[in-house]
Amino acid sequence: MFLNPWSVALCLLSLAALFLVGIAGRTALSVLRYWDPASDGPRQIRLENETWLSSTLVQYALGFQILSLVLFTSAADNFSQVISGAMCATGALTANPFGLPALYLKLVGAFFYGFWIVLHYLDISSERYPLLKTKYIFLVCLLPLLIVDAITQTLYIANLKPDIITSCCAVVFGEGGGSDGNLLGIVPQDKVLIAFYCLAALLATCGHFLFRKLMMPLLLVNGVLWLCFIGLSFVAITTVFSSYVYAMPYHHCPFCILKPEYGYIGFLMYGTMLPAGFFGIASALVCLIPGRLGLDNVIGRFQKSAVLLSSIMLMLFVTIVSYHYVIYRFLGGER
Amino acid sequence: MVVFAAVIFLLASFQMTTKALTVAAGESLSYAPEILIQKMKAGRQESIPVNYMEKLTGIFGIRSITPRVWGYYFHEISGANFTILGLDPSAMPLGDQLSRAIDSGNSPGTHETVVGEGARSALAGSGSSLFSLFRPDLTLKSFTIVGTFKPETDLLTYDSLFMPLGDARDLFALSDDMVTDLCVTVANPKEVSTIAKKIASLLPDTRVVTREQVQKTYQAVFGWRSGFASICLLTALTSFIIFAWDKASGLTPEEKKEISVLKIVGWQTSDILTLRFWEAVIVSLVAFLVGYTLAYVHVAFFDATLFRPIMLGWSVLHPALRLIPSVDLSEFILVLCLTVVPYLAATVIPAWRSAIIRADSALN
């Protein structure tokens, strides 16, 4: 189904990102090969200049990747109007085996580009560029990810057939056990809720202590907890919170909340949860950078701001997802 | 920036027209019967006997079955194909609501018809409400126009003539026990597909079409046409991108001097890159807003005059329906991705080239 403006836009975004990261990757290879901090020859000056280009290109690619993530869910929602049986993005994404992997790849890709940019900012804060080789090896590794992303997306679009019957979100995420398309199985709502709020409280406590004093073991634990929290949040949004947004007990869907009829509340949810998770994980990952590189102060400063940002975003996220739940459960519903 | 705004205008107009047409088709179809049964023979549709209705009486969940005559009449004088729709309004569950679709006048009685706006102007241009149509044996059958359809339903009714079942049969010389299709209304919308399957197994020589399928086909066709048009417009976009790349690559001596001076006063390469980035963002966003607003005006006030023939097809009588453009966040992002992203991608490398100019280059 390439002849559709959404498919065209998705392909265009992928091509643009591939083009930019491809050029950045070429710079990465020449830096890895010829970089010599002791030299002041023309090649070294050219390479120094090109490092600016590559960082700008990856930042653009990150922007495009985030845009592509939003576009992909909107496109899937739009495709669902054409595909038999699909009523929202869930149906369109499960219409063939490439839809969900393409979405996950885009999500993971956005996190990886973000980590690269963090690495880059830490690196350029020192005049000796201590992380130069690490960040360019990382950049070369990003390229296959982007290619796999583009291929999966192309396969998804190519295999979309309007006449193949798929399932709507009511079946895929529904509670009716035994349906062969159920993505989440039967998840007990109370347990998910308890786990969600306990983990959120734990993360807030960790954030509080870390903001007062940075401790490496706690930072690592915090990072792992954030990783779990992202997964749990998707489950909690799908199985519990979304149905309160729709005001329909049997409608569980992580995509319909992105629609205008629900005030785009899904964008607010994911727009706070994903950056919170990103900063939470990034603050732990930078612990792995060896201490002898003279970046201690910079890393410490970054970790403090990352911990603060993730805690603020966490509070916003918990408030936004709980809004409809609290209104229905404790305040007697909307009037 | 003018060229960029023009490209955005074209793309956004297309997108808005598609969306508005899809919404219009969806709204018009919401009163259509849930299931249509057509008899097939040798892969072609043919008349269906009315007694097929009796075979379906056992299916639980069917609210009503209405026989219908649906056909096309080629009107030689205007060169247009009219859609003739013959059914008995009282036999349909929402038949009493038909008056809601009729702008003026009443439901048609014998030898009377309710027509769409396009058909009315083609048939009764002289101001008379009487006209005649030819039966297949070239004998004349006369009708009186007793009403017109509302403009909101133009997408479906613009070229239509609505008349009682008997008159339509007479016009097409169908025998009394034949119609072109059977319309089935279903009480519970969730049962539509199950009932459609049951009908298909009871009447194996028929084609069973559900309203959802018709709606999806409309969307697929509009989506396909708009996708095709987007690809055509991509050539315009590509040439614009090449132009932008070229323009951004060739620095004038003044620009070189400006960058050198900035570097001398202490600006870093990254500062100039940031400046260039914001410059590109402002240019593209202004062009985007101008283009998008113009597209909105074009669709809302000029009814997408430029593109309507492509989207609506090749019929002689085009509906003069009013398009209501909807500004939707996802459509906004779509047009943004189709236009601003390639522009930003094309200008980043020239921006970097200009940012690495050495501080002393302009002083030489």
mmCIF file of C-alpha atoms in Angstrom, chain A:
data_model
loop_
_atom_site.group_PDB
_atom_site.id
_atom_site.type_symbol
_atom_site.label_atom_id
_atom_site.label_comp_id
_atom_site.label_asym_id
_atom_site.label_seq_id
_atom_site.Cartn_x
_atom_site.Cartn_y
_atom_site.Cartn_z
ATOM 1 C CA MET A 1 0.000 0.000 0.000
ATOM 2 C CA PHE A 2 2.643 2.470 -1.082
ATOM 3 C CA LEU A 3 0.215 4.717 -2.932
ATOM 4 C CA ASN A 4 -1.005 6.473 0.156
ATOM 5 C CA PRO A 5 0.272 9.837 1.442
ATOM 6 C CA TRP A 6 1.071 8.298 4.838
ATOM 7 C CA SER A 7 3.237 5.601 3.300
ATOM 8 C CA VAL A 8 4.962 8.203 1.142
ATOM 9 C CA ALA A 9 5.690 10.382 4.191
ATOM 10 C CA LEU A 10 7.009 7.424 6.209
ATOM 11 C CA CYS A 11 9.315 6.352 3.382
ATOM 12 C CA LEU A 12 10.499 9.939 2.967
ATOM 13 C CA LEU A 13 11.313 10.231 6.682
ATOM 14 C CA SER A 14 13.197 6.939 6.654
ATOM 15 C CA LEU A 15 15.162 7.992 3.581
ATOM 16 C CA ALA A 16 16.001 11.367 5.147
ATOM 17 C CA ALA A 17 17.164 9.722 8.390
ATOM 18 C CA LEU A 18 19.189 7.100 6.470
ATOM 19 C CA PHE A 19 20.794 9.818 4.365
ATOM 20 C CA LEU A 20 21.784 11.881 7.407
ATOM 21 C CA VAL A 21 23.019 8.998 9.558
ATOM 22 C CA GLY A 22 24.758 7.517 6.496
ATOM 23 C CA ILE A 23 26.832 10.676 6.067
ATOM 24 C CA ALA A 24 27.473 10.810 9.815
ATOM 25 C CA GLY A 25 28.548 7.156 9.650
ATOM 26 C CA ARG A 26 31.047 7.947 6.882
ATOM 27 C CA THR A 27 32.554 10.656 9.097
ATOM 28 C CA ALA A 28 32.609 8.174 11.968
ATOM 29 C CA LEU A 29 34.636 5.694 9.929
ATOM 30 C CA SER A 30 37.215 8.284 8.889
ATOM 31 C CA VAL A 31 37.475 9.583 12.453
ATOM 32 C CA LEU A 32 38.006 6.068 13.786
ATOM 33 C CA ARG A 33 40.690 5.503 11.203
ATOM 34 C CA TYR A 34 42.619 8.748 11.007
ATOM 35 C CA TRP A 35 41.901 10.677 14.230
ATOM 36 C CA ASP A 36 45.162 11.927 15.724
ATOM 37 C CA PRO A 37 44.855 14.544 18.467
ATOM 38 C CA ALA A 38 48.569 15.277 18.312
ATOM 39 C CA SER A 39 48.487 16.298 14.672
ATOM 40 C CA ASP A 40 47.456 19.699 13.323
ATOM 41 C CA GLY A 41 47.545 18.723 9.666
ATOM 42 C CA PRO A 42 44.758 19.517 7.172
ATOM 43 C CA ARG A 43 43.220 16.064 7.548
ATOM 44 C CA GLN A 44 42.904 16.461 11.312
ATOM 45 C CA ILE A 45 41.345 19.935 10.897
ATOM 46 C CA ARG A 46 38.922 18.529 8.352
ATOM 47 C CA LEU A 47 38.015 15.685 10.710
ATOM 48 C CA GLU A 48 37.487 18.122 13.586
ATOM 49 C CA ASN A 49 35.113 20.091 11.402
ATOM 50 C CA GLU A 50 33.328 16.933 10.332
ATOM 51 C CA THR A 51 32.677 15.936 13.952
ATOM 52 C CA TRP A 52 30.421 18.988 14.155
ATOM 53 C CA LEU A 53 28.602 17.871 11.059
ATOM 54 C CA SER A 54 28.069 14.333 12.330
ATOM 55 C CA SER A 55 26.683 15.507 15.666
ATOM 56 C CA THR A 56 24.272 17.884 13.933
ATOM 57 C CA LEU A 57 23.207 15.115 11.569
ATOM 58 C CA VAL A 58 22.478 12.680 14.416
ATOM 59 C CA GLN A 59 20.485 15.375 16.230
ATOM 60 C CA TYR A 60 18.403 15.898 13.103
ATOM 61 C CA ALA A 61 18.004 12.143 12.746
ATOM 62 C CA LEU A 62 16.774 11.970 16.351
ATOM 63 C CA GLY A 63 14.214 14.679 15.601
ATOM 64 C CA PHE A 64 13.113 12.802 12.483
ATOM 65 C CA GLN A 65 12.941 9.526 14.407
ATOM 66 C CA ILE A 66 10.647 11.033 17.056
ATOM 67 C CA LEU A 67 8.522 12.542 14.292
ATOM 68 C CA SER A 68 8.521 9.203 12.509
ATOM 69 C CA LEU A 69 7.296 7.463 15.683
ATOM 70 C CA VAL A 70 4.342 9.866 15.928
ATOM 71 C CA LEU A 71 3.711 9.626 12.181
ATOM 72 C CA PHE A 72 3.848 5.837 12.263
ATOM 73 C CA THR A 73 1.117 5.557 14.901
ATOM 74 C CA SER A 74 -0.997 8.178 13.099
ATOM 75 C CA ALA A 75 -0.426 6.363 9.797
ATOM 76 C CA ALA A 76 -1.429 3.029 11.333
ATOM 77 C CA ASP A 77 -4.572 4.670 12.652
ATOM 78 C CA ASN A 78 -5.266 6.018 9.184
ATOM 79 C CA PHE A 79 -4.565 2.666 7.496
ATOM 80 C CA SER A 80 -7.138 1.098 9.814
ATOM 81 C CA GLN A 81 -9.890 2.965 7.954
ATOM 82 C CA VAL A 82 -9.017 0.995 4.844
ATOM 83 C CA ILE A 83 -8.168 -2.433 6.276
ATOM 84 C CA SER A 84 -11.085 -4.803 6.859
ATOM 85 C CA GLY A 85 -11.792 -5.453 10.518
ATOM 86 C CA ALA A 86 -9.362 -2.850 11.837
ATOM 87 C CA MET A 87 -10.872 -0.022 13.845
ATOM 88 C CA CYS A 88 -7.730 1.691 15.129
ATOM 89 C CA ALA A 89 -3.950 1.485 14.952
ATOM 90 C CA THR A 90 -3.897 -1.869 16.794
ATOM 91 C CA GLY A 91 -5.698 -3.595 13.946
ATOM 92 C CA ALA A 92 -3.515 -1.954 11.327
ATOM 93 C CA LEU A 93 -0.293 -2.825 13.181
ATOM 94 C CA THR A 94 -1.270 -6.453 13.681
ATOM 95 C CA ALA A 95 -2.421 -6.758 10.066
ATOM 96 C CA ASN A 96 0.951 -8.295 9.223
ATOM 97 C CA PRO A 97 3.932 -9.536 11.251
ATOM 98 C CA PHE A 98 6.035 -6.415 10.582
ATOM 99 C CA GLY A 99 3.813 -3.719 12.119
ATOM 100 C CA LEU A 100 4.635 -4.124 15.806
ATOM 101 C CA PRO A 101 8.376 -4.830 15.269
ATOM 102 C CA ALA A 102 8.590 -1.634 13.179
ATOM 103 C CA LEU A 103 6.991 0.319 16.017
ATOM 104 C CA TYR A 104 9.334 -1.199 18.646
ATOM 105 C CA LEU A 105 12.368 -0.498 16.439
ATOM 106 C CA LYS A 106 11.374 3.142 16.115
ATOM 107 C CA LEU A 107 10.922 3.406 19.869
ATOM 108 C CA VAL A 108 14.263 1.751 20.620
ATOM 109 C CA GLY A 109 15.897 3.834 17.874
ATOM 110 C CA ALA A 110 14.748 7.105 19.466
ATOM 111 C CA PHE A 111 16.321 5.995 22.776
ATOM 112 C CA PHE A 112 19.625 5.057 21.117
ATOM 113 C CA TYR A 113 19.935 8.330 19.192
ATOM 114 C CA GLY A 114 19.225 10.128 22.458
ATOM 115 C CA PHE A 115 22.001 8.188 24.229
ATOM 116 C CA TRP A 116 24.385 9.116 21.419
ATOM 117 C CA ILE A 117 23.586 12.787 21.838
ATOM 118 C CA VAL A 118 24.166 12.547 25.617
ATOM 119 C CA LEU A 119 27.529 10.921 24.905
ATOM 120 C CA HIS A 120 28.356 13.653 22.420
ATOM 121 C CA TYR A 121 27.557 16.455 24.865
ATOM 122 C CA LEU A 122 29.670 14.850 27.563
ATOM 123 C CA ASP A 123 32.481 14.433 25.064
ATOM 124 C CA ILE A 124 32.583 17.999 23.749
ATOM 125 C CA SER A 125 32.506 19.428 27.251
ATOM 126 C CA SER A 126 36.155 18.392 27.563
ATOM 127 C CA GLU A 127 38.759 19.850 25.223
ATOM 128 C CA ARG A 128 40.475 16.475 24.861
ATOM 129 C CA TYR A 129 37.367 14.759 23.451
ATOM 130 C CA PRO A 130 37.877 11.682 25.671
ATOM 131 C CA LEU A 131 34.820 9.792 24.405
ATOM 132 C CA LEU A 132 35.470 10.374 20.735
ATOM 133 C CA LYS A 133 36.235 6.776 19.727
ATOM 134 C CA THR A 134 33.440 5.352 21.897
ATOM 135 C CA LYS A 135 30.822 7.654 20.437
ATOM 136 C CA TYR A 136 31.864 6.963 16.853
ATOM 137 C CA ILE A 137 31.869 3.205 17.355
ATOM 138 C CA PHE A 138 28.374 3.647 18.795
ATOM 139 C CA LEU A 139 27.408 5.757 15.764
ATOM 140 C CA VAL A 140 28.584 3.088 13.320
ATOM 141 C CA CYS A 141 26.475 0.575 15.283
ATOM 142 C CA LEU A 142 23.408 2.832 14.934
ATOM 143 C CA LEU A 143 23.474 2.548 11.165
ATOM 144 C CA PRO A 144 22.380 -1.138 10.973
ATOM 145 C CA LEU A 145 19.573 -0.360 13.431
ATOM 146 C CA LEU A 146 18.321 2.382 11.160
ATOM 147 C CA ILE A 147 18.574 0.141 8.093
ATOM 148 C CA VAL A 148 16.643 -2.655 9.844
ATOM 149 C CA ASP A 149 14.066 -0.053 10.905
ATOM 150 C CA ALA A 150 13.640 1.187 7.326
ATOM 151 C CA ILE A 151 13.435 -2.377 5.950
ATOM 152 C CA THR A 152 10.848 -3.465 8.538
ATOM 153 C CA GLN A 153 8.762 -0.392 7.857
ATOM 154 C CA THR A 154 8.938 -0.952 4.095
ATOM 155 C CA LEU A 155 7.977 -4.621 4.526
ATOM 156 C CA TYR A 156 5.070 -3.542 6.731
ATOM 157 C CA ILE A 157 3.743 -1.086 4.164
ATOM 158 C CA ALA A 158 4.356 -3.471 1.261
ATOM 159 C CA ASN A 159 2.462 -6.284 2.996
ATOM 160 C CA LEU A 160 -0.536 -4.174 3.982
ATOM 161 C CA LYS A 161 -3.440 -5.582 2.032
ATOM 162 C CA PRO A 162 -6.801 -3.894 2.463
ATOM 163 C CA ASP A 163 -8.612 -7.197 1.857
ATOM 164 C CA ILE A 164 -6.943 -9.176 4.659
ATOM 165 C CA ILE A 165 -9.171 -9.267 7.693
ATOM 166 C CA THR A 166 -7.479 -8.283 10.942
ATOM 167 C CA SER A 167 -8.678 -7.841 14.513
ATOM 168 C CA CYS A 168 -9.737 -4.667 16.270
ATOM 169 C CA CYS A 169 -8.343 -3.620 19.644
ATOM 170 C CA ALA A 170 -11.368 -5.094 21.427
ATOM 171 C CA VAL A 171 -10.146 -8.547 20.406
ATOM 172 C CA VAL A 172 -6.395 -7.990 20.614
ATOM 173 C CA PHE A 173 -6.363 -6.452 24.083
ATOM 174 C CA GLY A 174 -9.710 -7.790 25.248
ATOM 175 C CA GLU A 175 -10.247 -9.810 28.403
ATOM 176 C CA GLY A 176 -12.008 -12.645 26.661
ATOM 177 C CA GLY A 177 -9.363 -15.317 27.317
ATOM 178 C CA GLY A 178 -8.675 -17.834 24.630
ATOM 179 C CA SER A 179 -8.780 -15.378 21.741
ATOM 180 C CA ASP A 180 -5.782 -16.271 19.677
ATOM 181 C CA GLY A 181 -4.821 -12.666 18.932
ATOM 182 C CA ASN A 182 -4.633 -11.439 22.522
ATOM 183 C CA LEU A 183 -1.350 -9.553 22.888
ATOM 184 C CA LEU A 184 -1.286 -9.236 26.638
ATOM 185 C CA GLY A 185 -3.109 -12.327 27.833
ATOM 186 C CA ILE A 186 -5.240 -12.002 30.931
ATOM 187 C CA VAL A 187 -3.551 -9.422 33.146
ATOM 188 C CA PRO A 188 -5.119 -8.828 36.560
ATOM 189 C CA GLN A 189 -5.920 -5.113 36.741
ATOM 190 C CA ASP A 190 -5.474 -4.646 40.523
ATOM 191 C CA LYS A 191 -2.034 -6.232 40.528
ATOM 192 C CA VAL A 192 -0.931 -4.069 37.603
ATOM 193 C CA LEU A 193 -2.182 -0.965 39.383
ATOM 194 C CA ILE A 194 -0.491 -1.833 42.675
ATOM 195 C CA ALA A 195 2.781 -2.619 40.904
ATOM 196 C CA PHE A 196 2.521 0.592 38.832
ATOM 197 C CA TYR A 197 1.994 2.922 41.779
ATOM 198 C CA CYS A 198 4.543 1.112 44.005
ATOM 199 C CA LEU A 199 7.188 1.334 41.292
ATOM 200 C CA ALA A 200 6.368 4.990 40.641
ATOM 201 C CA ALA A 201 6.698 5.722 44.382
ATOM 202 C CA LEU A 202 9.976 3.795 44.517
ATOM 203 C CA LEU A 203 11.327 5.763 41.551
ATOM 204 C CA ALA A 204 10.281 9.058 43.119
ATOM 205 C CA THR A 205 12.057 8.078 46.358
ATOM 206 C CA CYS A 206 15.183 7.022 44.442
ATOM 207 C CA GLY A 207 15.046 10.328 42.535
ATOM 208 C CA HIS A 208 14.804 12.250 45.807
ATOM 209 C CA PHE A 209 17.848 10.549 47.355
ATOM 210 C CA LEU A 210 19.858 10.732 44.138
ATOM 211 C CA PHE A 211 19.180 14.421 43.757
ATOM 212 C CA ARG A 212 20.582 14.985 47.234
ATOM 213 C CA LYS A 213 23.557 12.696 46.772
ATOM 214 C CA LEU A 214 24.612 10.754 43.678
ATOM 215 C CA MET A 215 25.408 7.134 44.525
ATOM 216 C CA MET A 216 26.510 4.829 41.764
ATOM 217 C CA PRO A 217 24.788 1.608 42.952
ATOM 218 C CA LEU A 218 21.521 3.474 43.498
ATOM 219 C CA LEU A 219 21.835 5.106 40.065
ATOM 220 C CA LEU A 220 22.205 1.692 38.444
ATOM 221 C CA VAL A 221 19.243 0.315 40.407
ATOM 222 C CA ASN A 222 17.290 3.415 39.375
ATOM 223 C CA GLY A 223 18.121 2.783 35.710
ATOM 224 C CA VAL A 224 16.941 -0.842 35.886
ATOM 225 C CA LEU A 225 13.773 0.250 37.700
ATOM 226 C CA TRP A 226 13.086 2.798 34.971
ATOM 227 C CA LEU A 227 13.426 0.114 32.320
ATOM 228 C CA CYS A 228 10.852 -1.999 34.176
ATOM 229 C CA PHE A 229 8.633 1.028 34.701
ATOM 230 C CA ILE A 230 8.449 1.797 30.965
ATOM 231 C CA GLY A 231 7.284 -1.756 30.251
ATOM 232 C CA LEU A 232 4.848 -1.712 33.153
ATOM 233 C CA SER A 233 3.492 1.685 32.078
ATOM 234 C CA PHE A 234 2.611 0.344 28.637
ATOM 235 C CA VAL A 235 0.796 -2.585 30.260
ATOM 236 C CA ALA A 236 -0.957 -0.316 32.794
ATOM 237 C CA ILE A 237 -2.038 2.201 30.135
ATOM 238 C CA THR A 238 -3.369 -0.596 27.941
ATOM 239 C CA THR A 239 -5.134 -2.734 30.521
ATOM 240 C CA VAL A 240 -6.292 -0.185 33.107
ATOM 241 C CA PHE A 241 -5.957 3.518 32.375
ATOM 242 C CA SER A 242 -7.046 3.585 28.720
ATOM 243 C CA SER A 243 -10.521 2.192 29.446
ATOM 244 C CA TYR A 244 -11.116 5.028 31.944
ATOM 245 C CA VAL A 245 -10.144 7.552 29.241
ATOM 246 C CA TYR A 246 -12.626 5.946 26.824
ATOM 247 C CA ALA A 247 -15.206 5.559 29.598
ATOM 248 C CA MET A 248 -15.764 2.037 28.308
ATOM 249 C CA PRO A 249 -14.798 -0.873 30.563
ATOM 250 C CA TYR A 250 -14.112 -3.273 27.710
ATOM 251 C CA HIS A 251 -12.126 -0.934 25.488
ATOM 252 C CA HIS A 252 -8.424 -1.412 26.171
ATOM 253 C CA CYS A 253 -6.141 0.149 23.616
ATOM 254 C CA PRO A 254 -2.829 1.990 23.838
ATOM 255 C CA PHE A 255 -3.390 3.799 20.523
ATOM 256 C CA CYS A 256 -6.961 5.145 20.572
ATOM 257 C CA ILE A 257 -5.919 7.584 23.351
ATOM 258 C CA LEU A 258 -3.859 9.402 20.709
ATOM 259 C CA LYS A 259 -7.014 10.341 18.801
ATOM 260 C CA PRO A 260 -8.473 13.861 18.793
ATOM 261 C CA GLU A 261 -11.760 12.643 20.334
ATOM 262 C CA TYR A 262 -9.865 12.000 23.579
ATOM 263 C CA GLY A 263 -8.102 15.383 23.471
ATOM 264 C CA TYR A 264 -4.759 13.856 22.356
ATOM 265 C CA ILE A 265 -4.220 12.810 25.967
ATOM 266 C CA GLY A 266 -2.126 9.881 24.755
ATOM 267 C CA PHE A 267 0.512 12.260 23.417
ATOM 268 C CA LEU A 268 0.754 13.822 26.868
ATOM 269 C CA MET A 269 1.061 10.377 28.481
ATOM 270 C CA TYR A 270 3.731 9.036 26.163
ATOM 271 C CA GLY A 271 5.334 12.488 25.844
ATOM 272 C CA THR A 272 6.076 12.494 29.576
ATOM 273 C CA MET A 273 6.648 8.787 30.164
ATOM 274 C CA LEU A 274 9.206 8.199 27.411
ATOM 275 C CA PRO A 275 11.467 11.234 28.148
ATOM 276 C CA ALA A 276 11.239 10.404 31.886
ATOM 277 C CA GLY A 277 12.359 6.872 31.143
ATOM 278 C CA PHE A 278 15.068 8.108 28.795
ATOM 279 C CA PHE A 279 16.637 10.414 31.391
ATOM 280 C CA GLY A 280 16.256 7.788 34.118
ATOM 281 C CA ILE A 281 18.095 5.181 32.051
ATOM 282 C CA ALA A 282 20.648 7.679 30.675
ATOM 283 C CA SER A 283 21.644 8.793 34.197
ATOM 284 C CA ALA A 284 22.482 5.161 34.973
ATOM 285 C CA LEU A 285 24.227 4.426 31.669
ATOM 286 C CA VAL A 286 26.716 7.280 32.019
ATOM 287 C CA CYS A 287 27.952 5.609 35.233
ATOM 288 C CA LEU A 288 29.585 3.071 32.943
ATOM 289 C CA ILE A 289 31.942 5.732 31.521
ATOM 290 C CA PRO A 290 35.382 5.191 33.136
ATOM 291 C CA GLY A 291 36.202 7.778 35.801
ATOM 292 C CA ARG A 292 39.723 8.562 34.679
ATOM 293 C CA LEU A 293 38.650 10.568 31.628
ATOM 294 C CA GLY A 294 38.352 13.820 33.573
ATOM 295 C CA LEU A 295 34.625 14.055 32.990
ATOM 296 C CA ASP A 296 33.549 13.476 36.604
ATOM 297 C CA ASN A 297 32.149 16.952 37.121
ATOM 298 C CA VAL A 298 30.314 17.045 33.827
ATOM 299 C CA ILE A 299 28.870 13.571 34.325
ATOM 300 C CA GLY A 300 27.785 14.481 37.862
ATOM 301 C CA ARG A 301 26.058 17.617 36.625
ATOM 302 C CA PHE A 302 24.342 15.694 33.850
ATOM 303 C CA GLN A 303 23.173 12.988 36.247
ATOM 304 C CA LYS A 304 21.712 15.555 38.638
ATOM 305 C CA SER A 305 19.747 17.297 35.901
ATOM 306 C CA ALA A 306 18.687 13.959 34.378
ATOM 307 C CA VAL A 307 17.452 12.679 37.742
ATOM 308 C CA LEU A 308 15.584 15.935 38.360
ATOM 309 C CA LEU A 309 14.029 15.925 34.875
ATOM 310 C CA SER A 310 12.976 12.279 35.105
ATOM 311 C CA SER A 311 11.387 12.872 38.532
ATOM 312 C CA ILE A 312 9.412 15.896 37.304
ATOM 313 C CA MET A 313 8.274 14.020 34.188
ATOM 314 C CA LEU A 314 7.365 11.005 36.327
ATOM 315 C CA MET A 315 5.092 13.120 38.506
ATOM 316 C CA LEU A 316 3.476 14.692 35.456
ATOM 317 C CA PHE A 317 3.007 11.276 33.865
ATOM 318 C CA VAL A 318 1.450 9.721 36.974
ATOM 319 C CA THR A 319 -0.882 12.716 37.344
ATOM 320 C CA ILE A 320 -1.987 12.560 33.707
ATOM 321 C CA VAL A 321 -2.638 8.796 33.635
ATOM 322 C CA SER A 322 -4.408 8.846 36.995
ATOM 323 C CA TYR A 323 -6.680 11.784 36.075
ATOM 324 C CA HIS A 324 -9.547 9.840 34.486
ATOM 325 C CA TYR A 325 -9.106 6.911 36.874
ATOM 326 C CA VAL A 326 -9.432 9.134 39.947
ATOM 327 C CA ILE A 327 -12.368 11.036 38.463
ATOM 328 C CA TYR A 328 -14.300 7.839 37.744
ATOM 329 C CA ARG A 329 -13.334 5.884 40.832
ATOM 330 C CA PHE A 330 -13.465 8.541 43.520
ATOM 331 C CA LEU A 331 -15.262 11.621 42.213
ATOM 332 C CA GLY A 332 -18.274 9.976 40.633
ATOM 333 C CA GLY A 333 -17.354 10.345 36.962
ATOM 334 C CA GLU A 334 -17.479 13.201 34.487
ATOM 335 C CA ARG A 335 -20.457 15.475 34.318
#
